Amino acid sequence: MRIREIIPEDAGSFLELARRVDAESDYMLMEAGERNISLEQQRRKLEQMEQDGHSTILVAENMEKELVGYLAAFSGNARRTRHSAYLVIGIVKEYQGQGIGTRLFQELEKWAVKQGIIRLELTVVCQNQAAIALYEKMGFRVEGTKRASLMINGTPQDELLMSKLIESES
């Protein structure tokens, strides 16, 4: 398994990956078929991300060079929020439980330190115990609960807001 930063040429593969993860999981923000972005729009987003340099997407590639997971970090444009990044992770169901999430977080933390990011944050559906266990293992702590923040299969679901503070190597 190889972990690397995404490049604009990955736009098509990444779009396929994101749509697959959306379809396989009840816990992603978007439902199956809801991700309505064109290949060209995705490529432009990746190009912009590359130019800005303060957000990234790490991808996990299997031995056949297929993308099977990702961890995106979005940092703010304002000086007061540039030290913080909001994270989104998605891993293809058949590759879950194989340490890919752990490796993605380890690599992302190295990237964050280089960028001067000291706060990582994410939200997770309270019922997603496997994800919560991963985040806690990686040092994330619960900051609060977003009550009825998502509607999943017609039922309001709570999300946990979790964060991790990291220190630079300076």
PDB file of C-alpha atoms in Angstrom:
ATOM      1  CA  MET A   1       0.000   0.000   0.000  1.00  0.00           C
ATOM      2  CA  ARG A   2       1.369   3.382  -0.982  1.00  0.00           C
ATOM      3  CA  ILE A   3       0.293   6.695   0.599  1.00  0.00           C
ATOM      4  CA  ARG A   4       0.940   9.852  -1.430  1.00  0.00           C
ATOM      5  CA  GLU A   5      -0.369  13.324  -2.104  1.00  0.00           C
ATOM      6  CA  ILE A   6      -2.977  13.599  -4.806  1.00  0.00           C
ATOM      7  CA  ILE A   7      -2.121  15.270  -8.118  1.00  0.00           C
ATOM      8  CA  PRO A   8      -4.508  16.853 -10.659  1.00  0.00           C
ATOM      9  CA  GLU A   9      -4.057  13.841 -12.962  1.00  0.00           C
ATOM     10  CA  ASP A  10      -5.780  11.734 -10.276  1.00  0.00           C
ATOM     11  CA  ALA A  11      -9.065  13.628 -10.783  1.00  0.00           C
ATOM     12  CA  GLY A  12     -10.900  10.763 -12.517  1.00  0.00           C
ATOM     13  CA  SER A  13      -9.649   8.053 -10.166  1.00  0.00           C
ATOM     14  CA  PHE A  14     -10.393  10.199  -7.147  1.00  0.00           C
ATOM     15  CA  LEU A  15     -13.914  10.941  -8.343  1.00  0.00           C
ATOM     16  CA  GLU A  16     -14.531   7.195  -8.778  1.00  0.00           C
ATOM     17  CA  LEU A  17     -13.119   6.522  -5.307  1.00  0.00           C
ATOM     18  CA  ALA A  18     -15.214   9.209  -3.623  1.00  0.00           C
ATOM     19  CA  ARG A  19     -18.392   8.048  -5.366  1.00  0.00           C
ATOM     20  CA  ARG A  20     -17.694   4.442  -4.386  1.00  0.00           C
ATOM     21  CA  VAL A  21     -17.109   5.348  -0.746  1.00  0.00           C
ATOM     22  CA  ASP A  22     -20.285   7.480  -0.754  1.00  0.00           C
ATOM     23  CA  ALA A  23     -22.268   4.491  -2.075  1.00  0.00           C
ATOM     24  CA  GLU A  24     -20.774   1.979   0.372  1.00  0.00           C
ATOM     25  CA  SER A  25     -21.169   3.958   3.593  1.00  0.00           C
ATOM     26  CA  ASP A  26     -24.100   5.290   5.571  1.00  0.00           C
ATOM     27  CA  TYR A  27     -21.743   7.691   7.348  1.00  0.00           C
ATOM     28  CA  MET A  28     -20.378   9.915   4.570  1.00  0.00           C
ATOM     29  CA  LEU A  29     -21.888  13.359   4.085  1.00  0.00           C
ATOM     30  CA  MET A  30     -23.017  12.606   0.540  1.00  0.00           C
ATOM     31  CA  GLU A  31     -25.310   9.748  -0.377  1.00  0.00           C
ATOM     32  CA  ALA A  32     -24.865   7.489  -3.407  1.00  0.00           C
ATOM     33  CA  GLY A  33     -25.288   9.469  -6.620  1.00  0.00           C
ATOM     34  CA  GLU A  34     -25.246  12.841  -4.888  1.00  0.00           C
ATOM     35  CA  ARG A  35     -21.672  13.847  -5.802  1.00  0.00           C
ATOM     36  CA  ASN A  36     -22.421  15.933  -8.902  1.00  0.00           C
ATOM     37  CA  ILE A  37     -19.053  17.244  -9.981  1.00  0.00           C
ATOM     38  CA  SER A  38     -17.582  16.854 -13.436  1.00  0.00           C
ATOM     39  CA  LEU A  39     -14.140  15.476 -14.138  1.00  0.00           C
ATOM     40  CA  GLU A  40     -12.999  18.923 -15.275  1.00  0.00           C
ATOM     41  CA  GLN A  41     -14.354  20.585 -12.121  1.00  0.00           C
ATOM     42  CA  GLN A  42     -12.562  18.000  -9.967  1.00  0.00           C
ATOM     43  CA  ARG A  43      -9.315  18.553 -11.858  1.00  0.00           C
ATOM     44  CA  ARG A  44      -9.608  22.337 -11.376  1.00  0.00           C
ATOM     45  CA  LYS A  45     -10.238  21.864  -7.641  1.00  0.00           C
ATOM     46  CA  LEU A  46      -7.106  19.722  -7.352  1.00  0.00           C
ATOM     47  CA  GLU A  47      -5.074  22.242  -9.350  1.00  0.00           C
ATOM     48  CA  GLN A  48      -6.290  25.059  -7.087  1.00  0.00           C
ATOM     49  CA  MET A  49      -5.470  23.008  -3.999  1.00  0.00           C
ATOM     50  CA  GLU A  50      -1.974  22.373  -5.353  1.00  0.00           C
ATOM     51  CA  GLN A  51      -1.438  26.096  -6.033  1.00  0.00           C
ATOM     52  CA  ASP A  52      -2.772  27.252  -2.658  1.00  0.00           C
ATOM     53  CA  GLY A  53      -0.604  24.752  -0.782  1.00  0.00           C
ATOM     54  CA  HIS A  54      -2.506  24.876   2.509  1.00  0.00           C
ATOM     55  CA  SER A  55      -4.956  22.039   1.861  1.00  0.00           C
ATOM     56  CA  THR A  56      -4.282  18.533   0.560  1.00  0.00           C
ATOM     57  CA  ILE A  57      -5.691  15.108  -0.118  1.00  0.00           C
ATOM     58  CA  LEU A  58      -3.612  12.051   0.672  1.00  0.00           C
ATOM     59  CA  VAL A  59      -4.547   8.909  -1.222  1.00  0.00           C
ATOM     60  CA  ALA A  60      -3.907   5.230  -0.555  1.00  0.00           C
ATOM     61  CA  GLU A  61      -2.975   3.225  -3.639  1.00  0.00           C
ATOM     62  CA  ASN A  62      -3.095  -0.580  -3.746  1.00  0.00           C
ATOM     63  CA  MET A  63      -0.556  -2.768  -5.571  1.00  0.00           C
ATOM     64  CA  GLU A  64      -2.492  -2.339  -8.837  1.00  0.00           C
ATOM     65  CA  LYS A  65      -2.211   1.466  -8.407  1.00  0.00           C
ATOM     66  CA  GLU A  66      -5.959   1.811  -7.763  1.00  0.00           C
ATOM     67  CA  LEU A  67      -7.018   4.465  -5.262  1.00  0.00           C
ATOM     68  CA  VAL A  68      -8.674   2.731  -2.305  1.00  0.00           C
ATOM     69  CA  GLY A  69      -8.728   5.440   0.342  1.00  0.00           C
ATOM     70  CA  TYR A  70      -8.226   9.118   0.997  1.00  0.00           C
ATOM     71  CA  LEU A  71      -7.765  11.643   3.775  1.00  0.00           C
ATOM     72  CA  ALA A  72      -8.492  15.248   2.854  1.00  0.00           C
ATOM     73  CA  ALA A  73      -7.345  18.239   4.911  1.00  0.00           C
ATOM     74  CA  PHE A  74      -8.909  21.638   4.269  1.00  0.00           C
ATOM     75  CA  SER A  75      -7.281  24.629   5.900  1.00  0.00           C
ATOM     76  CA  GLY A  76      -8.838  28.069   6.141  1.00  0.00           C
ATOM     77  CA  ASN A  77      -7.883  31.036   3.979  1.00  0.00           C
ATOM     78  CA  ALA A  78      -8.072  33.538   6.833  1.00  0.00           C
ATOM     79  CA  ARG A  79      -4.901  34.044   8.890  1.00  0.00           C
ATOM     80  CA  ARG A  80      -6.852  33.285  12.062  1.00  0.00           C
ATOM     81  CA  THR A  81      -7.844  29.809  10.866  1.00  0.00           C
ATOM     82  CA  ARG A  82      -4.847  28.822   8.758  1.00  0.00           C
ATOM     83  CA  HIS A  83      -3.376  26.903  11.741  1.00  0.00           C
ATOM     84  CA  SER A  84      -6.348  24.516  11.622  1.00  0.00           C
ATOM     85  CA  ALA A  85      -7.508  21.883   9.122  1.00  0.00           C
ATOM     86  CA  TYR A  86     -10.840  20.103   8.762  1.00  0.00           C
ATOM     87  CA  LEU A  87     -10.456  16.427   7.806  1.00  0.00           C
ATOM     88  CA  VAL A  88     -12.546  14.013   5.756  1.00  0.00           C
ATOM     89  CA  ILE A  89     -11.584  10.348   5.372  1.00  0.00           C
ATOM     90  CA  GLY A  90     -12.974   7.633   3.136  1.00  0.00           C
ATOM     91  CA  ILE A  91     -11.773   4.077   2.596  1.00  0.00           C
ATOM     92  CA  VAL A  92     -13.267   1.475   0.277  1.00  0.00           C
ATOM     93  CA  LYS A  93     -15.145  -1.086   2.381  1.00  0.00           C
ATOM     94  CA  GLU A  94     -13.025  -4.116   1.374  1.00  0.00           C
ATOM     95  CA  TYR A  95      -9.848  -2.272   2.459  1.00  0.00           C
ATOM     96  CA  GLN A  96     -11.108  -1.159   5.869  1.00  0.00           C
ATOM     97  CA  GLY A  97      -9.511  -2.649   8.967  1.00  0.00           C
ATOM     98  CA  GLN A  98      -6.119  -3.085   7.279  1.00  0.00           C
ATOM     99  CA  GLY A  99      -4.291  -0.121   8.834  1.00  0.00           C
ATOM    100  CA  ILE A 100      -4.826   2.241   5.893  1.00  0.00           C
ATOM    101  CA  GLY A 101      -6.601   4.836   8.038  1.00  0.00           C
ATOM    102  CA  THR A 102      -3.752   4.788  10.556  1.00  0.00           C
ATOM    103  CA  ARG A 103      -1.155   5.280   7.813  1.00  0.00           C
ATOM    104  CA  LEU A 104      -3.153   8.099   6.222  1.00  0.00           C
ATOM    105  CA  PHE A 105      -3.359   9.936   9.553  1.00  0.00           C
ATOM    106  CA  GLN A 106       0.362   9.423  10.241  1.00  0.00           C
ATOM    107  CA  GLU A 107       1.304  10.896   6.871  1.00  0.00           C
ATOM    108  CA  LEU A 108      -1.188  13.725   7.207  1.00  0.00           C
ATOM    109  CA  GLU A 109       0.274  14.728  10.528  1.00  0.00           C
ATOM    110  CA  LYS A 110       3.735  15.011   8.915  1.00  0.00           C
ATOM    111  CA  TRP A 111       2.233  17.231   6.217  1.00  0.00           C
ATOM    112  CA  ALA A 112       0.442  19.350   8.837  1.00  0.00           C
ATOM    113  CA  VAL A 113       3.645  19.964  10.798  1.00  0.00           C
ATOM    114  CA  LYS A 114       5.390  21.199   7.624  1.00  0.00           C
ATOM    115  CA  GLN A 115       2.436  23.533   6.948  1.00  0.00           C
ATOM    116  CA  GLY A 116       2.413  24.971  10.471  1.00  0.00           C
ATOM    117  CA  ILE A 117      -0.985  23.429  11.190  1.00  0.00           C
ATOM    118  CA  ILE A 118      -1.452  22.688  14.878  1.00  0.00           C
ATOM    119  CA  ARG A 119      -5.144  21.763  15.014  1.00  0.00           C
ATOM    120  CA  LEU A 120      -6.853  18.916  13.173  1.00  0.00           C
ATOM    121  CA  GLU A 121     -10.615  18.542  13.461  1.00  0.00           C
ATOM    122  CA  LEU A 122     -13.366  16.329  12.094  1.00  0.00           C
ATOM    123  CA  THR A 123     -16.916  15.219  12.717  1.00  0.00           C
ATOM    124  CA  VAL A 124     -18.150  11.646  12.972  1.00  0.00           C
ATOM    125  CA  VAL A 125     -21.604  10.093  13.285  1.00  0.00           C
ATOM    126  CA  CYS A 126     -22.017   8.840  16.856  1.00  0.00           C
ATOM    127  CA  GLN A 127     -22.974   5.340  15.633  1.00  0.00           C
ATOM    128  CA  ASN A 128     -19.742   4.960  13.612  1.00  0.00           C
ATOM    129  CA  GLN A 129     -17.837   3.139  16.358  1.00  0.00           C
ATOM    130  CA  ALA A 130     -15.045   1.864  14.073  1.00  0.00           C
ATOM    131  CA  ALA A 131     -14.203   5.407  12.955  1.00  0.00           C
ATOM    132  CA  ILE A 132     -14.390   6.773  16.497  1.00  0.00           C
ATOM    133  CA  ALA A 133     -11.981   4.044  17.652  1.00  0.00           C
ATOM    134  CA  LEU A 134      -9.531   4.985  14.867  1.00  0.00           C
ATOM    135  CA  TYR A 135      -9.711   8.687  15.696  1.00  0.00           C
ATOM    136  CA  GLU A 136      -9.202   8.061  19.409  1.00  0.00           C
ATOM    137  CA  LYS A 137      -6.264   5.759  18.621  1.00  0.00           C
ATOM    138  CA  MET A 138      -4.758   8.598  16.570  1.00  0.00           C
ATOM    139  CA  GLY A 139      -5.083  11.014  19.513  1.00  0.00           C
ATOM    140  CA  PHE A 140      -8.326  12.814  18.708  1.00  0.00           C
ATOM    141  CA  ARG A 141     -10.567  13.882  21.574  1.00  0.00           C
ATOM    142  CA  VAL A 142     -14.261  14.667  21.653  1.00  0.00           C
ATOM    143  CA  GLU A 143     -15.014  18.382  21.965  1.00  0.00           C
ATOM    144  CA  GLY A 144     -18.778  18.205  21.724  1.00  0.00           C
ATOM    145  CA  THR A 145     -21.892  16.817  20.099  1.00  0.00           C
ATOM    146  CA  LYS A 146     -23.691  18.288  17.107  1.00  0.00           C
ATOM    147  CA  ARG A 147     -27.258  17.222  17.827  1.00  0.00           C
ATOM    148  CA  ALA A 148     -29.403  16.000  14.904  1.00  0.00           C
ATOM    149  CA  SER A 149     -26.828  17.382  12.468  1.00  0.00           C
ATOM    150  CA  LEU A 150     -27.380  14.759   9.760  1.00  0.00           C
ATOM    151  CA  MET A 151     -30.456  13.009   8.422  1.00  0.00           C
ATOM    152  CA  ILE A 152     -29.551   9.388   7.606  1.00  0.00           C
ATOM    153  CA  ASN A 153     -32.224   7.098   6.184  1.00  0.00           C
ATOM    154  CA  GLY A 154     -34.881   9.487   7.435  1.00  0.00           C
ATOM    155  CA  THR A 155     -33.584   9.546  11.009  1.00  0.00           C
ATOM    156  CA  PRO A 156     -31.782  12.480  12.654  1.00  0.00           C
ATOM    157  CA  GLN A 157     -28.264  11.515  13.736  1.00  0.00           C
ATOM    158  CA  ASP A 158     -25.863  13.210  16.117  1.00  0.00           C
ATOM    159  CA  GLU A 159     -22.229  13.814  15.254  1.00  0.00           C
ATOM    160  CA  LEU A 160     -19.231  14.151  17.517  1.00  0.00           C
ATOM    161  CA  LEU A 161     -16.842  17.020  16.920  1.00  0.00           C
ATOM    162  CA  MET A 162     -13.327  15.700  17.551  1.00  0.00           C
ATOM    163  CA  SER A 163      -9.963  17.410  17.404  1.00  0.00           C
ATOM    164  CA  LYS A 164      -6.272  16.831  17.889  1.00  0.00           C
ATOM    165  CA  LEU A 165      -3.621  19.402  18.663  1.00  0.00           C
ATOM    166  CA  ILE A 166      -0.191  18.650  17.225  1.00  0.00           C
ATOM    167  CA  GLU A 167       3.186  20.178  17.905  1.00  0.00           C
ATOM    168  CA  SER A 168       5.761  21.182  15.339  1.00  0.00           C
ATOM    169  CA  GLU A 169       9.206  19.612  15.282  1.00  0.00           C
ATOM    170  CA  SER A 170      10.949  22.963  15.801  1.00  0.00           C
TER     171      SER A 170
END
